[in-house]
Amino acid sequence: MSSEEIGLSRRGLPNQFVDGLQVLHPDKKLIGRALTLQLMPVRADIAEVDAAEWKAAGNQRPRDHQTALNMLQPGDVFVADVGGSVASGGVIGDNLAFYIKTNSAGFVIDGAIRDLDGIAPFVDLPGYYRGATPPAIHNVMVTGINIPVRIGAATVMPGDVVFGDREGVSFIPPHMVQGIVDEAQITHLHDDWTKMKFEQGKGKYVSTDIYSRPSDPALIKEYEDYLKEKLGPKAYDDYVKRRGQRQ
Amino acid sequence: MSSEEIGLSRRGLPNQFVDGLQVLHPDKKLIGRALTLQLMPVRADIAEVDAAEWKAAGNQRPRDHQTALNMLQPGDVFVADVGGSVASGGVIGDNLAFYIKTNSAGFVIDGAIRDLDGIAPFVDLPGYYRGATPPAIHNVMVTGINIPVRIGAATVMPGDVVFGDREGVSFIPPHMVQGIVDEAQITHLHDDWTKMKFEQGKGKYVSTDIYSRPSDPALIKEYEDYLKEKLGPKAYDDYVKRRGQRQ
Amino acid sequence: MSSEEIGLSRRGLPNQFVDGLQVLHPDKKLIGRALTLQLMPVRADIAEVDAAEWKAAGNQRPRDHQTALNMLQPGDVFVADVGGSVASGGVIGDNLAFYIKTNSAGFVIDGAIRDLDGIAPFVDLPGYYRGATPPAIHNVMVTGINIPVRIGAATVMPGDVVFGDREGVSFIPPHMVQGIVDEAQITHLHDDWTKMKFEQGKGKYVSTDIYSRPSDPALIKEYEDYLKEKLGPKAYDDYVKRRGQRQ
Amino acid sequence: MSSEEIGLSRRGLPNQFVDGLQVLHPDKKLIGRALTLQLMPVRADIAEVDAAEWKAAGNQRPRDHQTALNMLQPGDVFVADVGGSVASGGVIGDNLAFYIKTNSAGFVIDGAIRDLDGIAPFVDLPGYYRGATPPAIHNVMVTGINIPVRIGAATVMPGDVVFGDREGVSFIPPHMVQGIVDEAQITHLHDDWTKMKFEQGKGKYVSTDIYSRPSDPALIKEYEDYLKEKLGPKAYDDYVKRRGQRQ
Amino acid sequence: MSSEEIGLSRRGLPNQFVDGLQVLHPDKKLIGRALTLQLMPVRADIAEVDAAEWKAAGNQRPRDHQTALNMLQPGDVFVADVGGSVASGGVIGDNLAFYIKTNSAGFVIDGAIRDLDGIAPFVDLPGYYRGATPPAIHNVMVTGINIPVRIGAATVMPGDVVFGDREGVSFIPPHMVQGIVDEAQITHLHDDWTKMKFEQGKGKYVSTDIYSRPSDPALIKEYEDYLKEKLGPKAYDDYVKRRGQRQ
Amino acid sequence: MSSEEIGLSRRGLPNQFVDGLQVLHPDKKLIGRALTLQLMPVRADIAEVDAAEWKAAGNQRPRDHQTALNMLQPGDVFVADVGGSVASGGVIGDNLAFYIKTNSAGFVIDGAIRDLDGIAPFVDLPGYYRGATPPAIHNVMVTGINIPVRIGAATVMPGDVVFGDREGVSFIPPHMVQGIVDEAQITHLHDDWTKMKFEQGKGKYVSTDIYSRPSDPALIKEYEDYLKEKLGPKAYDDYVKRRGQRQ
């Protein structure tokens, strides 16, 4: 599956893909559930009241970004909205990146990480971030954990399925995942067949003979037979039905 | 009073000043109480659930940016966080700008306005915005009214005192306003005296003879006498006491 | 009429408005017919062949930006696509700006002008440009006059109606102008009535009572009566018919 | 050969090198003939007329970006001017990238590609692009095939020789290619000798003893002997003659 | 005189014009002699050594930006190189702007000013700056006074003649000023005549009939007669001689 | 050691780290002593005087960037301040990069390099630069060698210890190096232990149980024992003393 196959734009969700972030490991795909953290520029008047309430509620240590990290479960993606600020310092460095790797699926930080040199070569983890800078996170306060946040120009809900590849990150409503996976399989087969025909038809076919779909009846039949064989008759029939309903 | 006299940075609130916004009328100052609106990129799955809940709660019309505008009281400033997006269209045009002028104190929109040509020459209102563009607001959903929002790199709370001049906008915790006003009066007198001496001392004083404060005992006395006369003996004594405590 | 009232986005032409250009005189509106010029980065191999062909065709002076200026007629707008380049120098300075003022309606240059100080205070002309810089235009060649050009992210055809105000510039297909003017008149009346009601209803109406349209039957009637009186019965009936067809 | 050895700037063509594009495979060099495509922001009024004319001319399918792709021959480079727009979506994805690989030499797109994750690891093709984004190309229309186009700040003619390496892309008038290749060979030998001497002369020579050329007669002789040996006497004599004429 | 008439680019000094700075009063021209100040990001190790040396040399107060301001003489322009940094705070506010106005000719700050609202409406002074921000200058140290500095992409020497208008700022070697003034007078007369002819010749002349120079012998004579009359015979003869030598 | 372990920000030197430069080889670390070169935009009036003085002082070849390169000693880092300008061309290409590799430790150029394709795959050297472009350096003049320079927003002194990794470059006052190395060793051990515990404690510890330090007495003891063992008793005692003094 790839960002393109997910195709949130085609599915009426044009805002759910984010690019422009740095990609820690372009060869690794990120997939998991969003645990969200919102950090806003600190203001002492609010931070003090919040801290007092937090302590009065029986919490032993202050509420900060590690409060969210402590909540990570296997399969979670740590999604931190720092408003794109790199100047506020790195939310995680090598130690916390290692913690994320050990306990969850990856991270998306619309802000900075730090100690890139202690992370990139050693921590084998899919991650996305705005920039890398030595100082630790500062000048911010937690304004919410597992609330809706803005990452780039996307709205992320806690529990969203997060998918990342070298193109960027998609935030997917969970109820749409099954449909996307089904469709991605068809797209995948379609693309395999298309490339196979381009390979075979070098110098014989022009691009529109095959892509996005053939118009020659023999080629149409060949494609449908290929699909049926790869999917099996049951899944093929289901697909044909879905396709019919869309038209 | 000016952005510089407010001096939030000196008061331990380095994040509460925002520049980089367009200024509708550089000659008008904005002062009022923040009513905040948060708009995030729309996602159909969330917007539909929200709309149903909102209707079920007995509301007759959908929740949108006008829901917040309807709440404006005299003295309010309409503060809308659109994440800086101009492409999402204008939150207000000439009609709603006129409504804000008629019913409240001004606006700060981290996003677009529209119909600048119908607003700038006719609507005599202090306003700040990221850009101007013809289309109306679209592709967003309301995610909160009177919640904490991010404007530029500032955190704004509902009820903050908003002050704007041609330099930018400050968001001030209400309990600090009295102290700021007292201090601004002193700063104002200090600056009047400083300029008066520069005027009188042209070619005689260099800048450090007078500013930021004189070291010559005669000039020090002259300044203190000026302050006492302008403030009156009571206010002067209070100020001298405050000054002593800071040292 | 204003950029907002033209509303090309609402009319299925989302790409025809351009902002981000400098506005020479925000208080003057630009209206006229586009005469287009395309300048591309010069390459000696092409420029030499072009020059030879141009001369062979009987032209006495080289083809350059003044070739297009020489063609300007009253009512024309000089629209020059320089690909946004300011470094290539000013296409016009005070003399040619004066020529444009004397012979035509204004200019839109996606590139530089020069001698801003000789133009802004003296030449009373609507104009839009990317930047101002002392050197004259250089390092470019003419690749077309009265061909389709790109200005910002708009496609401009020769003969387009150009409308500019302080918000930006719209390039309008000529056959749509009459419809836009008719609609703009309605919008104008609508906005006048809306503001009048906001003025009268201060503290009594909230924004949605009046805008974008009232739901109270008495207010609806009041609005329709206002429209009919201002438009006259014939134009009002035409408008009601158009409105009916759109629904 | 490298961008630096081509040296279009030294040859009176300062505008023919483009950087700032993403490089698909930094280790692969692009070399081929430009087939150009121009896409401009769509406007319905023009697109409809164009489509009708195109159909009337006997074309069965609409004119779009694949019309240009269909024309690719072995050795061609697909050069698409989208005005730098990434928001308009990807001109090619994995299927069409594969088609380009199968049928031609590579691509330069001043706009977006899509499905980077389906292209980068699998399609072994030199390519340059502005950004990657999931949606397919939209909101544009074809305004020309094999016409002069602007890529970055370069003017590209159909038939130009396109050369790309990790530094960027050069667009070379075909009649200059032979001269560039001859010169590049000399530069290459010069650089090999220079580095050899730096290696041998570590701690003995400073940079100006060797580069850009030696002044010591013995070193000059050594260099000339090296050149003569590597080039052979005939080519060396030709080069010495060319060098003499330049001086 | 204007930036365009100074024409440093034409005179072999292509780097001496700077744009992109904010212009305090577009209607006021700046002219004076550069007094330069260089501020670099502070580093405690250097600042401490510098401060000790400065004190040991008998200076009573620390070396800071006011040390340079204290040196201003009538006719001086305060030119401060802060490397473009606005985040370092305002080098001058309302008091020091007033001091500059009282004692010298204006300022060019490649960094911030503060208290724009206390300066713009009250201090009638030509000034150029990168941005305006409330905090005072901090996080920098003086690394030189009256040394060569970089402003934008220009190299400024102490003693340069500084000329500013709404287009930007030029830094002129003093020995070139007389020649520029002479030439600017000719340009001015040329432009007056050109505009006069465009005015008179509306609908009769195209732009190239008059500009940049006429080819019709009668018009050439008319122009030369005009020049001679305005300059007087002596100055005209000198100019004709200069013109001859350039050809 | 990494940028994060150096931690100049924590040590009262917040301006000594630079990011935003291109990294030639992310896997190679740069370490050496700064030899600084300052290049400013050329102005003929100054360059001619400088050249004459330089020649009169007995120098045989002109003062240019190679004058600085000639001074490089083993262990030096070539640090060139070109004011961030890429348009001025490449300060070094493949030959001079090879010279730097042969004779010194690496380079940091706040400007361009050229012939990236001749450097990146062949020259195994740590280097940092703003951009790559084919033309050679031009339009600049040397204004100083081994003087303080600005690189990004850092102030660099000749003799500074330069440290670079994939995160960016730090410029370190030499007297601080020993302290940094001592501290870095502790940080390294701390991070090794932290990651070991995260590995062992997967699903058992949350992040704050271990990081930044444990609060559980048994874990504290375990950490101290680990430290003592790794450092040896003498170094451990020294560290405990230093730690005590800081508190």
Tab-separated table of N, CA, C and O in Angstrom, chain F residues 56-100:
chain	number	residue	atom	x	y	z
F	56	ALA	N	51.627	45.774	-3.444
F	56	ALA	CA	52.693	46.601	-2.893
F	56	ALA	C	53.352	45.915	-1.689
F	56	ALA	O	54.533	46.119	-1.403
F	57	ALA	N	52.583	45.085	-0.989
F	57	ALA	CA	53.120	44.366	0.171
F	57	ALA	C	53.947	43.154	-0.254
F	57	ALA	O	54.387	42.372	0.597
F	58	GLY	N	54.149	42.995	-1.567
F	58	GLY	CA	55.056	41.953	-2.030
F	58	GLY	C	54.406	40.641	-2.412
F	58	GLY	O	55.081	39.654	-2.674
F	59	ASN	N	53.062	40.609	-2.462
F	59	ASN	CA	52.385	39.366	-2.837
F	59	ASN	C	52.354	39.227	-4.354
F	59	ASN	O	52.092	40.186	-5.068
F	60	GLN	N	52.632	38.026	-4.836
F	60	GLN	CA	52.744	37.829	-6.274
F	60	GLN	C	51.403	37.577	-6.948
F	60	GLN	O	51.184	37.979	-8.070
F	61	ARG	N	50.530	36.872	-6.274
F	61	ARG	CA	49.230	36.643	-6.920
F	61	ARG	C	48.129	37.365	-6.126
F	61	ARG	O	48.311	37.678	-4.955
F	62	PRO	N	47.013	37.639	-6.767
F	62	PRO	CA	45.961	38.411	-6.094
F	62	PRO	C	45.420	37.689	-4.852
F	62	PRO	O	45.520	36.464	-4.741
F	63	ARG	N	44.883	38.460	-3.939
F	63	ARG	CA	44.262	37.871	-2.755
F	63	ARG	C	42.864	37.404	-3.126
F	63	ARG	O	42.029	38.207	-3.536
F	64	ASP	N	42.634	36.114	-3.036
F	64	ASP	CA	41.301	35.583	-3.329
F	64	ASP	C	41.033	34.394	-2.402
F	64	ASP	O	41.749	34.216	-1.414
F	65	HIS	N	40.015	33.629	-2.684
F	65	HIS	CA	39.668	32.520	-1.776
F	65	HIS	C	40.783	31.483	-1.694
F	65	HIS	O	40.949	30.839	-0.667
F	66	GLN	N	41.579	31.354	-2.748
F	66	GLN	CA	42.669	30.374	-2.693
F	66	GLN	C	43.786	30.838	-1.750
F	66	GLN	O	44.554	30.014	-1.245
F	67	THR	N	43.898	32.142	-1.544
F	67	THR	CA	44.861	32.618	-0.545
F	67	THR	C	44.593	31.961	0.810
F	67	THR	O	45.522	31.550	1.519
F	68	ALA	N	43.323	31.849	1.161
F	68	ALA	CA	42.969	31.181	2.422
F	68	ALA	C	43.207	29.679	2.338
F	68	ALA	O	43.727	29.057	3.269
F	69	LEU	N	42.843	29.094	1.197
F	69	LEU	CA	43.036	27.651	1.041
F	69	LEU	C	44.513	27.283	1.165
F	69	LEU	O	44.859	26.247	1.745
F	70	ASN	N	45.376	28.139	0.619
F	70	ASN	CA	46.822	27.881	0.702
F	70	ASN	C	47.331	27.810	2.136
F	70	ASN	O	48.387	27.245	2.400
F	71	MET	N	46.588	28.418	3.066
F	71	MET	CA	47.026	28.466	4.456
F	71	MET	C	46.589	27.249	5.277
F	71	MET	O	46.976	27.101	6.433
F	72	LEU	N	45.765	26.391	4.694
F	72	LEU	CA	45.221	25.247	5.453
F	72	LEU	C	46.317	24.314	5.941
F	72	LEU	O	47.222	23.950	5.193
F	73	GLN	N	46.225	23.917	7.197
F	73	GLN	CA	47.109	22.921	7.807
F	73	GLN	C	46.309	21.679	8.154
F	73	GLN	O	45.084	21.759	8.302
F	74	PRO	N	46.975	20.542	8.317
F	74	PRO	CA	46.241	19.345	8.768
F	74	PRO	C	45.426	19.675	10.026
F	74	PRO	O	45.927	20.323	10.945
F	75	GLY	N	44.172	19.248	10.058
F	75	GLY	CA	43.313	19.513	11.205
F	75	GLY	C	42.499	20.781	11.077
F	75	GLY	O	41.619	21.037	11.891
F	76	ASP	N	42.765	21.579	10.045
F	76	ASP	CA	41.984	22.804	9.855
F	76	ASP	C	40.653	22.509	9.161
F	76	ASP	O	40.543	21.579	8.371
F	77	VAL	N	39.683	23.354	9.457
F	77	VAL	CA	38.422	23.343	8.722
F	77	VAL	C	38.307	24.679	7.992
F	77	VAL	O	38.453	25.739	8.604
F	78	PHE	N	38.047	24.620	6.706
F	78	PHE	CA	37.894	25.823	5.883
F	78	PHE	C	36.481	26.371	6.089
F	78	PHE	O	35.500	25.733	5.705
F	79	VAL	N	36.360	27.547	6.726
F	79	VAL	CA	35.060	28.130	7.058
F	79	VAL	C	34.907	29.425	6.266
F	79	VAL	O	35.587	30.413	6.542
F	80	ALA	N	34.022	29.424	5.263
F	80	ALA	CA	33.890	30.587	4.379
F	80	ALA	C	32.519	31.229	4.529
F	80	ALA	O	31.491	30.582	4.323
F	81	ASP	N	32.534	32.505	4.870
F	81	ASP	CA	31.304	33.295	5.009
F	81	ASP	C	31.059	34.048	3.698
F	81	ASP	O	31.769	35.003	3.385
F	82	VAL	N	30.071	33.572	2.919
F	82	VAL	CA	29.714	34.241	1.675
F	82	VAL	C	28.334	34.897	1.838
F	82	VAL	O	27.640	35.195	0.858
F	83	GLY	N	27.928	35.082	3.081
F	83	GLY	CA	26.636	35.722	3.338
F	83	GLY	C	25.460	34.888	2.865
F	83	GLY	O	24.372	35.410	2.633
F	84	GLY	N	25.684	33.586	2.702
F	84	GLY	CA	24.596	32.703	2.285
F	84	GLY	C	24.331	32.711	0.787
F	84	GLY	O	23.437	32.024	0.309
F	85	SER	N	25.110	33.442	0.017
F	85	SER	CA	24.826	33.606	-1.410
F	85	SER	C	25.209	32.374	-2.238
F	85	SER	O	26.381	31.988	-2.298
F	86	VAL	N	24.233	31.803	-2.912
F	86	VAL	CA	24.494	30.720	-3.866
F	86	VAL	C	24.717	31.308	-5.261
F	86	VAL	O	25.504	30.793	-6.047
F	87	ALA	N	24.056	32.438	-5.535
F	87	ALA	CA	24.169	33.058	-6.862
F	87	ALA	C	25.595	33.497	-7.175
F	87	ALA	O	25.947	33.666	-8.337
F	88	SER	N	26.437	33.702	-6.143
F	88	SER	CA	27.821	34.105	-6.392
F	88	SER	C	28.695	32.953	-6.889
F	88	SER	O	29.871	33.149	-7.174
F	89	GLY	N	28.147	31.757	-6.986
F	89	GLY	CA	28.902	30.641	-7.554
F	89	GLY	C	29.646	29.834	-6.504
F	89	GLY	O	29.697	30.189	-5.325
F	90	GLY	N	30.248	28.740	-6.975
F	90	GLY	CA	30.873	27.772	-6.074
F	90	GLY	C	32.273	28.190	-5.629
F	90	GLY	O	33.137	28.392	-6.476
F	91	VAL	N	32.497	28.285	-4.339
F	91	VAL	CA	33.822	28.633	-3.806
F	91	VAL	C	34.821	27.520	-4.118
F	91	VAL	O	35.982	27.778	-4.409
F	92	ILE	N	34.347	26.289	-4.039
F	92	ILE	CA	35.211	25.157	-4.400
F	92	ILE	C	34.456	24.227	-5.338
F	92	ILE	O	33.230	24.152	-5.306
F	93	GLY	N	35.201	23.537	-6.180
F	93	GLY	CA	34.665	22.484	-7.031
F	93	GLY	C	35.385	21.192	-6.698
F	93	GLY	O	35.938	21.040	-5.607
F	94	ASP	N	35.440	20.267	-7.639
F	94	ASP	CA	36.037	18.965	-7.328
F	94	ASP	C	37.529	19.079	-7.015
F	94	ASP	O	38.029	18.417	-6.099
F	95	ASN	N	38.260	19.947	-7.728
F	95	ASN	CA	39.697	20.036	-7.495
F	95	ASN	C	40.019	20.576	-6.103
F	95	ASN	O	40.827	20.008	-5.373
F	96	LEU	N	39.373	21.685	-5.742
F	96	LEU	CA	39.697	22.283	-4.447
F	96	LEU	C	39.112	21.465	-3.296
F	96	LEU	O	39.683	21.443	-2.200
F	97	ALA	N	37.993	20.786	-3.541
F	97	ALA	CA	37.490	19.870	-2.513
F	97	ALA	C	38.521	18.769	-2.260
F	97	ALA	O	38.772	18.381	-1.106
F	98	PHE	N	39.105	18.302	-3.340
F	98	PHE	CA	40.136	17.270	-3.197
F	98	PHE	C	41.352	17.828	-2.447
F	98	PHE	O	41.947	17.147	-1.599
F	99	TYR	N	41.701	19.063	-2.747
F	99	TYR	CA	42.811	19.709	-2.034
F	99	TYR	C	42.521	19.802	-0.532
F	99	TYR	O	43.384	19.516	0.300
F	100	ILE	N	41.284	20.195	-0.196
F	100	ILE	CA	40.900	20.285	1.220
F	100	ILE	C	41.015	18.910	1.873
F	100	ILE	O	41.533	18.775	2.983
